[in-house]
mmCIF file of C-alpha atoms in Angstrom:
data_model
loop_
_atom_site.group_PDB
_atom_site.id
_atom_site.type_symbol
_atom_site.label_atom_id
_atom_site.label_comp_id
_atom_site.label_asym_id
_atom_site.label_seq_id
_atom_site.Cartn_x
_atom_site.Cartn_y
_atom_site.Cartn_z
ATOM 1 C CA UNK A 661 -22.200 11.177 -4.862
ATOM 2 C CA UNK A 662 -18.560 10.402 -6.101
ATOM 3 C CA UNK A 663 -16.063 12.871 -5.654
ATOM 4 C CA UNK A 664 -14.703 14.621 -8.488
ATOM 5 C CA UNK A 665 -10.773 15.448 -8.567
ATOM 6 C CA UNK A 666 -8.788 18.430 -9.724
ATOM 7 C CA UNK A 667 -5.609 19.092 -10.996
ATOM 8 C CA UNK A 668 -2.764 18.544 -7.973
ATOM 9 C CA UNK A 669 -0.443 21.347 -7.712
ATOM 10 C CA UNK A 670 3.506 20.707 -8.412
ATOM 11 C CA UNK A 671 4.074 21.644 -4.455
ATOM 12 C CA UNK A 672 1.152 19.398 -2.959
ATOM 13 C CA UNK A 673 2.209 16.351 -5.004
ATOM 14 C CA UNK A 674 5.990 16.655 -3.699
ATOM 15 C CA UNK A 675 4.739 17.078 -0.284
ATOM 16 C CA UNK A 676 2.642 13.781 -0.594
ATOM 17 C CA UNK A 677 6.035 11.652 -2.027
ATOM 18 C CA UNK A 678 7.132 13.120 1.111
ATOM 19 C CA UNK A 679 5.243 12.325 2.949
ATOM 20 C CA UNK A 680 4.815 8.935 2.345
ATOM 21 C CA UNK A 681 8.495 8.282 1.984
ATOM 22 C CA UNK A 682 8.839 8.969 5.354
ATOM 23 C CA UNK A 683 6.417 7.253 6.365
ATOM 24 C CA UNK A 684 7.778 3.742 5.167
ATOM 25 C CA UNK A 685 11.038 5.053 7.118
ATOM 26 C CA UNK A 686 9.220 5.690 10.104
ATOM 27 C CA UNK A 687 8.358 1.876 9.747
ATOM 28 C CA UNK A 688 11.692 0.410 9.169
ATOM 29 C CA UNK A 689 13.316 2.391 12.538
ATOM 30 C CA UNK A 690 10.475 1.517 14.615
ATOM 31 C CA UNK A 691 10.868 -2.199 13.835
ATOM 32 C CA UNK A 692 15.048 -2.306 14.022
ATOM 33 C CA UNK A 693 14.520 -0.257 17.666
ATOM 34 C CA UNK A 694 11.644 -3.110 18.756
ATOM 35 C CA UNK A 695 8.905 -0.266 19.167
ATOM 36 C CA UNK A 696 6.065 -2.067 16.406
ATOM 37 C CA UNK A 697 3.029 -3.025 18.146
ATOM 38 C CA UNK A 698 0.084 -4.373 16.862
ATOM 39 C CA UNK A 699 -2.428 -1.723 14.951
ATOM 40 C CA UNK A 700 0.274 0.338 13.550
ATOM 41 C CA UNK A 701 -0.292 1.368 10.256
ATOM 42 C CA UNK A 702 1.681 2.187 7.087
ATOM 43 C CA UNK A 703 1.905 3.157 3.607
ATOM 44 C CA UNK A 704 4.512 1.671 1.021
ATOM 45 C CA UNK A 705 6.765 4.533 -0.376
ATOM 46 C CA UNK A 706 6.189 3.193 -4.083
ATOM 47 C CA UNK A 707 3.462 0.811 -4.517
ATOM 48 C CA UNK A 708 1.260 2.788 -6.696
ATOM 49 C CA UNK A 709 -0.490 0.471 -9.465
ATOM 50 C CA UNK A 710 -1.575 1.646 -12.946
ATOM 51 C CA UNK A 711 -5.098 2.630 -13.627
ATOM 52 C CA UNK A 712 -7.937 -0.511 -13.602
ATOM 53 C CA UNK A 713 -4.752 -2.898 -13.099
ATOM 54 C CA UNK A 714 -3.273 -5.172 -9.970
ATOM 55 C CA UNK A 715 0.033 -6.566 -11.918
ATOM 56 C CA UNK A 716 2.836 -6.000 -10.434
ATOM 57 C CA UNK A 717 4.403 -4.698 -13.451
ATOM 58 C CA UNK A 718 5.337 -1.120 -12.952
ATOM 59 C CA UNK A 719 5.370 -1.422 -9.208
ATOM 60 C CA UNK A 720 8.306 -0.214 -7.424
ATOM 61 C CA UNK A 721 9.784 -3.524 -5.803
ATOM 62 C CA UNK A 722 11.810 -2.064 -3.286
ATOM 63 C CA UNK A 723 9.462 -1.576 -0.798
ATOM 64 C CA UNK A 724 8.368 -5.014 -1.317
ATOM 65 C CA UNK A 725 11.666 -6.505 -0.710
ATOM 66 C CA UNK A 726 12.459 -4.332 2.018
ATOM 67 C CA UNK A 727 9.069 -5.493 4.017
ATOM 68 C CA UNK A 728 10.310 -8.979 2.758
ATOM 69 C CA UNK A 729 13.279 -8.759 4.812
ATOM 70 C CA UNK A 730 11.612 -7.038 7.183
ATOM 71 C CA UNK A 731 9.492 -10.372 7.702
ATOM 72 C CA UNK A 732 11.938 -12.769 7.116
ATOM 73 C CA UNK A 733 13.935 -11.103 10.103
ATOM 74 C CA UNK A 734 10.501 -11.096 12.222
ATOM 75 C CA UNK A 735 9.209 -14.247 12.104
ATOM 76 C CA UNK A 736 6.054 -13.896 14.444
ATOM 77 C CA UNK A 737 4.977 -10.713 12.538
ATOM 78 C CA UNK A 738 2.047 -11.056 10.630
ATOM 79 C CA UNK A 739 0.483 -8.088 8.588
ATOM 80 C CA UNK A 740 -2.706 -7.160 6.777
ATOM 81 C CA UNK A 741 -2.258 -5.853 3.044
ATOM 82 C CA UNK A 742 -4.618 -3.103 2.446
ATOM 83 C CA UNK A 743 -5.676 -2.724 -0.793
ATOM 84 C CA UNK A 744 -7.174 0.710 -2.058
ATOM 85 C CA UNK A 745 -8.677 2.133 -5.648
ATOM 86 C CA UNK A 746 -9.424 5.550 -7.286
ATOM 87 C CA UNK A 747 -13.125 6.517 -7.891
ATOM 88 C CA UNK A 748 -12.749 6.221 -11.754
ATOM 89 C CA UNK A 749 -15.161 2.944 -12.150
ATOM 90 C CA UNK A 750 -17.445 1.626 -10.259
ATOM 91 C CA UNK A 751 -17.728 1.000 -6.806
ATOM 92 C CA UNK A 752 -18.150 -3.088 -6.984
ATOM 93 C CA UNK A 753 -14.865 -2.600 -9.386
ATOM 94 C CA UNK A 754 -13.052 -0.851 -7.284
ATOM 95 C CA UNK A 755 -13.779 -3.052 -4.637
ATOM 96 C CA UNK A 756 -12.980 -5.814 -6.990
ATOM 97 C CA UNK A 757 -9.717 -3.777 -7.576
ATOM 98 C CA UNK A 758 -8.479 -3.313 -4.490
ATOM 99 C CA UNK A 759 -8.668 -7.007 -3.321
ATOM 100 C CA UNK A 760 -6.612 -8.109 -6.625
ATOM 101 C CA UNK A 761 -3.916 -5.525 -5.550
ATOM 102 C CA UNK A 762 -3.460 -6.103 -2.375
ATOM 103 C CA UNK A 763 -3.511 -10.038 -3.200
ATOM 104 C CA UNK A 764 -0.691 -9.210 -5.828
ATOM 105 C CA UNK A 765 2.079 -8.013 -3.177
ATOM 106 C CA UNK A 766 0.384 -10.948 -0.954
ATOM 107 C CA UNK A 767 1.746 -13.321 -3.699
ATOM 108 C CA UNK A 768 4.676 -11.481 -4.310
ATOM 109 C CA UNK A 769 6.061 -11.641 -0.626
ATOM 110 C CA UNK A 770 5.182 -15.354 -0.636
ATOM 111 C CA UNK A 771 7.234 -15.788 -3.852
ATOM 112 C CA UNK A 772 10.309 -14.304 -1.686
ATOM 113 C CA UNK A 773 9.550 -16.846 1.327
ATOM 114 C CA UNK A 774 6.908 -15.606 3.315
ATOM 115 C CA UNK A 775 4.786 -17.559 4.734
ATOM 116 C CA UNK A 776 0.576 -16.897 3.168
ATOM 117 C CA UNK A 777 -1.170 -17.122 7.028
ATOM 118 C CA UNK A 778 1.219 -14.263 8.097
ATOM 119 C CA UNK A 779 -0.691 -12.437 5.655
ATOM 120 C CA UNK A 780 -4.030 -11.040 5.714
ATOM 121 C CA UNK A 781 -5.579 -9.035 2.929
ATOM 122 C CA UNK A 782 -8.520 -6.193 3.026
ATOM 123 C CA UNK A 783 -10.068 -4.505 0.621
ATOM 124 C CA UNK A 784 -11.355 -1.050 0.765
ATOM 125 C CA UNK A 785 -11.757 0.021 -2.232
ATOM 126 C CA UNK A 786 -12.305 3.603 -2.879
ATOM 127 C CA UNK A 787 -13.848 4.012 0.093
ATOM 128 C CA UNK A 788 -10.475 5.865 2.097
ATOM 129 C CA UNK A 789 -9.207 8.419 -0.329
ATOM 130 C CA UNK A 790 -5.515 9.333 0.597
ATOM 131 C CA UNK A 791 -5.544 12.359 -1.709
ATOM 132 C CA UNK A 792 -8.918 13.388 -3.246
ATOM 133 C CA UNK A 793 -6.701 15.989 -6.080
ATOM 134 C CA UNK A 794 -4.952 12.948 -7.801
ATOM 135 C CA UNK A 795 -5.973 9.567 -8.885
ATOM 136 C CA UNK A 796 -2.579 8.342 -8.245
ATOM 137 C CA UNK A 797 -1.961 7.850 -5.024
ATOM 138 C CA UNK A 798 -5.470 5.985 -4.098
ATOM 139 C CA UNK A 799 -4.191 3.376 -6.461
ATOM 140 C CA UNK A 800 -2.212 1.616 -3.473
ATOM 141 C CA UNK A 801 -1.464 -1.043 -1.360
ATOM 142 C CA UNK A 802 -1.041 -0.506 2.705
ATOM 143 C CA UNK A 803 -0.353 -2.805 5.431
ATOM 144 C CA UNK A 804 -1.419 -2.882 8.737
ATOM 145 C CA UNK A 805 1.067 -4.575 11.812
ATOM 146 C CA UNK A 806 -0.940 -7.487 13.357
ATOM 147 C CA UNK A 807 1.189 -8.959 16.094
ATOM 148 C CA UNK A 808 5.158 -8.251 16.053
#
C-alpha cells in the first residue's frame, strides 16, 4: 500500500535543505582533495522538479554547472544520474517519471560539453523515498560516482 504524507513541520523541512546542502559540499571537497572513489553517492542541493514534470524549467542550475565543471576538470569520471518521483501517480508513471528526469540533467550536462557514455541514468521511481512528510524532495535527481 502507498504511503500517505503529512504536513512537514517548518523545523524538519530546514533541517532537510540542510542537509542536503551539505551534502553536495561534502562532494565538491572530496573531489578537489582526490578522496572520490567509485560508489559514492550524492544528492544535488537544488534539483527538485515540479510535480508530474522532467523540464528543466524551474530547476536550480547551479548544481548542474557546478557538477559540469566538476566533470570537465575530471575527465575519467563517469557518473550515474538517479532519477526519483513522489507517490502521487502511479507507479509505472513514476517510473516513467523518474527516467525523463534524470535523462533531463543527462542532456543538460551534455549541452555544457560532457561527454553522453560518461553518463549513466537509473530510474527508481518512487521506490526510495528521501522524506516520506513532503512530496518535494522525492521529486529529484541523484548521482552516483562510477570511476574517478
Amino acid at each position: 500500500e502507498r504511503e500517505l504524507y503529512v504536513k512537514v513541520l517548518p523545523k524538519k523541512l530546514d533541517e532537510e535543505v540542510e542537509k542536503l546542502r551539505n551534502d553536495f559540499e561534502a562532494f565538491k571537497k572530496k573531489v578537489e582533495a582526490g578522496e572520490i572513489k567509485p560508489g559514492d553517492a550524492f544528492s544535488f542541493n537544488n534539483v527538485y522538479f515540479e510535480t508530474n514534470r522532467w523540464d528543466i524549467k524551474g530547476v536550480n542550475l547551479t548544481e548542474l554547472n557546478n557538477m559540469a565543471n566538476i566533470l570537465y576538470k575530471k575527465p575519467t569520471m563517469k557518473i550515474a544520474l538517479a532519477g526519483h518521483a513522489d507517490v502521487r501517480v502511479t507507479e509505472a508513471w513514476n517510473e516513467t517519471l523518474a527516467q525523463k528526469r534524470a535523462e533531463t540533467v543527462k542532456s543538460y550536462l551534455v549541452m555544457k560539453g560532457i561527454s553522453a557514455d560518461r553518463i549513466t541514468i537509473e530510474s527508481f521511481g518512487e521506490r526510495v523515498i528521501a522524506d516520506p512528510s513532503s512530496y518535494a524532495p522525492n521529486r529529484r535527481v541523484e548521482f552516483r560516482v562510477l570511476s574517478k
